[in-house]
Amino acid sequence: MQSGHVRSRCRNETVCKACKKSGHVAGQPACSEYEQVKNINIVYGSECALSNFYECSIKAFGVTHRSAEHAYQYAKAIACGQPEIAHQINNAQNAIGARKISKLIKPPKDWEKLNTDVMKTVVSEKSKQVKEFSDALLDIPESSMIVEATHDLFWGSGLTSEQTSNTKCDSWPGSNEMGLLLCDVAKQLRAKSKDFQIVTTSRSTRHSGSNVRKPTKRKPAKTPVKSVKSSDVITRSSSLRMRASDFLLSDSETNPETNPTAEESDNG
C-alpha cells in the first residue's frame, strides 16, 4: 500500500461487480444490470434464523454446536486433519468467533469436493432440530427465491443485501450455493408438510359425520393378545446425517505434536 493511501481518498475508479464498468457500484440505477428484483428472500445477519450465524443448538458429527457455522467449520477442521483447531472452533462463543478461528485451517485441494456435502448435512440437521429454522423456510412462498446476501462468491450472491435486491439475478457475481441449498430443503419440508396434512384430513373425514359408526359390542377374544416387548422394537433413523466417524482420525493423527497449527488461510 502506498504511503498515505486510504480507501476514502483512493483515486482509482470504482468498478461495478455486476456490469464490470466504472463510475458506480452494483445496485445503483446507473448500472446496466440494475433491476428491482421481486420474489426473493434475503438471508443475512445473525438475527435471521436462515443464516448460519443464527445462534442455536445443533448436534452434528457427534458434537453439539452453538450455530450452523460452528458445525460447518468444525467439520472442515476435522476433515482437514486439524482436530486442535476444531476444538477451538467448538468452544468459540459465537459464529463470528468460529469463523475467525477457521482462518487457521489449511484445507487440502480436494476440500471443494467435500464442502457442499458437509453443508448439506449441517443444514439438514438444522431443519430437524431448530424449529425457528424450519418454520422460517415453510413461511417462504414456493415462488420466492432464497439468496444469501454476502460477499462470498461461492455461498452468497457476492453483493450486499441492498445491491442484491437491485441487481438482476443473472448478474450476481456470486453463485448463491447456500440459497439454492436452502430452497431444496424448503421444498423437502413442504412435501413432508403436505403429506402430513393429507393424512390428517383423511383421518378426520373418516371419523366425522355420517361416516362414524356406532360402537358395537364384541365378544371377548378367546386367546389373550400378546404384549409387545420394548426389546422387540427396532428403531431405524432415516435422517440425512454424516457419521462423526467419517471425520475422526487415529490417535497418532490427532496428536497435537504431529499436527502443528496451520498457517492462516484466506479461504472461508
Coordinates of C-alpha atoms in Angstrom, one line a residue, residues 75-264:
A75 CA -16.3 -30.5 10.3
K76 CA -13.9 -28.6 8.0
A77 CA -11.1 -28.6 10.6
I78 CA -11.6 -32.3 11.3
A79 CA -11.7 -33.3 7.6
C80 CA -8.5 -31.3 7.1
G81 CA -6.7 -33.1 9.9
Q82 CA -6.6 -30.3 12.4
P83 CA -8.5 -31.5 15.5
E84 CA -6.9 -28.9 17.8
I85 CA -8.5 -26.1 15.7
A86 CA -11.8 -28.0 15.6
H87 CA -11.8 -27.9 19.4
Q88 CA -11.2 -24.2 19.4
I89 CA -14.0 -23.6 16.9
N90 CA -16.4 -25.7 19.0
N91 CA -15.5 -23.6 22.1
A92 CA -16.0 -20.2 20.2
Q93 CA -18.6 -18.0 21.9
N94 CA -20.3 -17.1 18.7
A95 CA -20.4 -17.8 15.0
I96 CA -18.2 -14.8 14.2
G97 CA -15.5 -16.2 16.5
A98 CA -15.8 -19.6 14.9
R99 CA -15.4 -18.1 11.5
K100 CA -12.3 -16.2 12.6
I101 CA -10.7 -19.3 14.1
S102 CA -11.4 -21.2 10.9
K103 CA -9.0 -18.9 9.0
L104 CA -6.2 -21.0 10.6
I105 CA -7.4 -24.1 8.7
K106 CA -5.3 -25.1 5.7
P107 CA -7.7 -27.0 3.5
P108 CA -6.4 -29.6 1.0
K109 CA -7.2 -29.2 -2.7
D110 CA -10.0 -31.8 -2.6
W111 CA -11.9 -29.9 0.2
E112 CA -14.0 -28.2 -2.5
K113 CA -15.3 -31.7 -3.5
L114 CA -16.5 -32.2 0.1
N115 CA -17.6 -28.8 1.4
T116 CA -21.1 -28.9 -0.3
D117 CA -21.9 -32.3 1.2
V118 CA -20.8 -31.1 4.6
M119 CA -23.0 -28.1 4.4
K120 CA -26.0 -30.2 3.2
T121 CA -25.5 -32.3 6.4
V122 CA -25.4 -29.2 8.6
V123 CA -28.5 -27.6 7.0
S124 CA -30.4 -30.9 7.1
E125 CA -29.7 -31.4 10.8
K126 CA -30.7 -27.8 11.5
S127 CA -34.0 -28.3 9.7
K128 CA -34.8 -31.2 12.0
Q129 CA -33.5 -29.7 15.3
V130 CA -34.2 -26.0 15.1
K131 CA -37.9 -25.2 14.8
E132 CA -37.3 -21.5 14.1
F133 CA -35.3 -22.5 11.0
S134 CA -37.9 -25.0 9.6
D135 CA -40.7 -22.6 10.3
A136 CA -38.9 -19.8 8.5
L137 CA -38.4 -22.0 5.5
L138 CA -42.1 -23.0 5.4
D139 CA -43.2 -19.4 5.6
I140 CA -41.4 -18.6 2.3
P141 CA -43.7 -18.9 -0.7
E142 CA -42.7 -21.6 -3.3
S143 CA -42.4 -18.9 -6.0
S144 CA -39.8 -17.0 -3.9
M145 CA -36.1 -17.4 -4.3
I146 CA -33.8 -17.6 -1.3
V147 CA -30.4 -15.8 -1.6
E148 CA -27.6 -15.3 0.9
A149 CA -26.6 -11.7 0.6
T150 CA -22.9 -11.8 1.4
H151 CA -19.6 -11.1 -0.4
D152 CA -18.8 -14.8 -0.5
L153 CA -18.6 -15.7 -4.2
F154 CA -19.5 -19.4 -3.7
W155 CA -22.1 -19.5 -0.9
G156 CA -23.6 -16.0 -1.4
S157 CA -24.6 -13.5 -4.1
G158 CA -21.3 -11.7 -3.8
L159 CA -23.1 -8.5 -3.1
T160 CA -24.7 -6.7 -0.1
S161 CA -28.3 -7.0 0.8
E162 CA -29.3 -3.8 -1.0
Q163 CA -27.2 -4.5 -4.0
T164 CA -28.6 -8.0 -4.3
S165 CA -32.2 -6.7 -4.2
N166 CA -31.4 -4.2 -7.0
T167 CA -29.4 -6.3 -9.4
K168 CA -30.5 -8.8 -12.0
C169 CA -30.1 -12.4 -10.7
D170 CA -28.1 -13.4 -13.7
S171 CA -25.6 -10.6 -12.9
W172 CA -24.9 -11.5 -9.3
P173 CA -21.1 -12.2 -9.2
G174 CA -21.7 -15.0 -6.6
S175 CA -23.1 -18.5 -7.2
N176 CA -25.5 -18.3 -4.2
E177 CA -25.0 -22.0 -3.5
M178 CA -26.3 -21.5 0.1
G179 CA -29.5 -20.0 -1.2
L180 CA -30.0 -22.9 -3.6
L181 CA -29.4 -25.4 -0.9
L182 CA -32.0 -23.7 1.4
C183 CA -34.5 -23.8 -1.5
D184 CA -34.0 -27.6 -1.8
V185 CA -34.5 -28.1 2.0
A186 CA -37.6 -25.8 1.9
K187 CA -39.1 -27.9 -0.9
Q188 CA -38.5 -31.1 1.1
L189 CA -40.2 -29.6 4.2
R190 CA -43.2 -28.5 2.2
A191 CA -43.6 -32.0 0.7
K192 CA -43.5 -33.6 4.2
S193 CA -46.0 -30.9 5.5
K194 CA -48.4 -31.6 2.6
D195 CA -48.2 -35.4 3.2
F196 CA -49.0 -34.8 6.9
Q197 CA -52.0 -32.6 6.1
I198 CA -53.3 -35.2 3.6
V199 CA -53.1 -38.0 6.2
T200 CA -54.6 -35.8 8.9
T201 CA -57.5 -34.7 6.6
S202 CA -58.1 -38.3 5.6
R203 CA -58.4 -39.5 9.2
S204 CA -60.6 -36.5 10.1
T205 CA -63.0 -37.3 7.3
R206 CA -63.1 -41.0 8.0
H207 CA -64.2 -40.3 11.6
S208 CA -66.6 -37.4 11.1
G209 CA -70.4 -37.0 10.3
S210 CA -72.3 -40.0 8.8
N211 CA -69.1 -41.9 8.5
V212 CA -68.9 -42.5 12.2
R213 CA -70.1 -46.0 13.1
K214 CA -71.9 -46.7 16.3
P215 CA -69.9 -48.8 18.6
T216 CA -70.9 -52.5 18.7
K217 CA -70.5 -55.0 21.5
R218 CA -67.9 -57.5 20.8
K219 CA -67.3 -60.8 22.5
P220 CA -64.0 -61.1 24.4
A221 CA -61.2 -62.7 22.4
K222 CA -60.7 -66.4 23.2
T223 CA -57.0 -66.1 23.2
P224 CA -55.2 -63.3 25.0
V225 CA -53.3 -60.7 23.0
K226 CA -49.5 -60.9 23.4
S227 CA -47.9 -57.7 24.5
V228 CA -45.0 -56.4 22.5
K229 CA -41.8 -56.1 24.5
S230 CA -39.8 -52.9 24.1
S231 CA -36.7 -55.0 23.3
D232 CA -38.6 -56.3 20.2
V233 CA -38.9 -52.8 18.7
I234 CA -36.1 -51.8 16.4
T235 CA -35.8 -48.0 15.8
R236 CA -34.4 -47.1 12.4
S237 CA -33.4 -43.5 11.7
S238 CA -34.0 -42.1 8.2
S239 CA -32.4 -38.7 8.9
L240 CA -29.8 -37.4 6.4
R241 CA -26.6 -37.0 8.5
M242 CA -22.9 -37.7 8.2
R243 CA -21.4 -40.1 10.8
A244 CA -18.8 -38.5 13.0
S245 CA -16.6 -41.5 12.4
D246 CA -16.2 -40.3 8.8
F247 CA -14.1 -37.4 10.1
L248 CA -12.4 -39.0 13.1
L249 CA -8.7 -39.6 12.9
S250 CA -6.5 -42.2 14.5
D251 CA -4.7 -41.5 17.8
S252 CA -1.5 -40.8 16.1
E253 CA -3.1 -38.4 13.7
T254 CA -4.9 -36.5 16.4
N255 CA -1.7 -36.0 18.4
P256 CA -1.1 -32.2 18.5
E257 CA 2.6 -32.8 18.4
T258 CA 2.3 -34.4 14.9
N259 CA -0.2 -31.8 13.7
P260 CA 1.1 -28.3 14.3
T261 CA -1.3 -25.4 13.9
A262 CA -1.6 -24.5 10.2
E263 CA -0.7 -21.1 8.8
E264 CA -3.5 -18.7 8.4

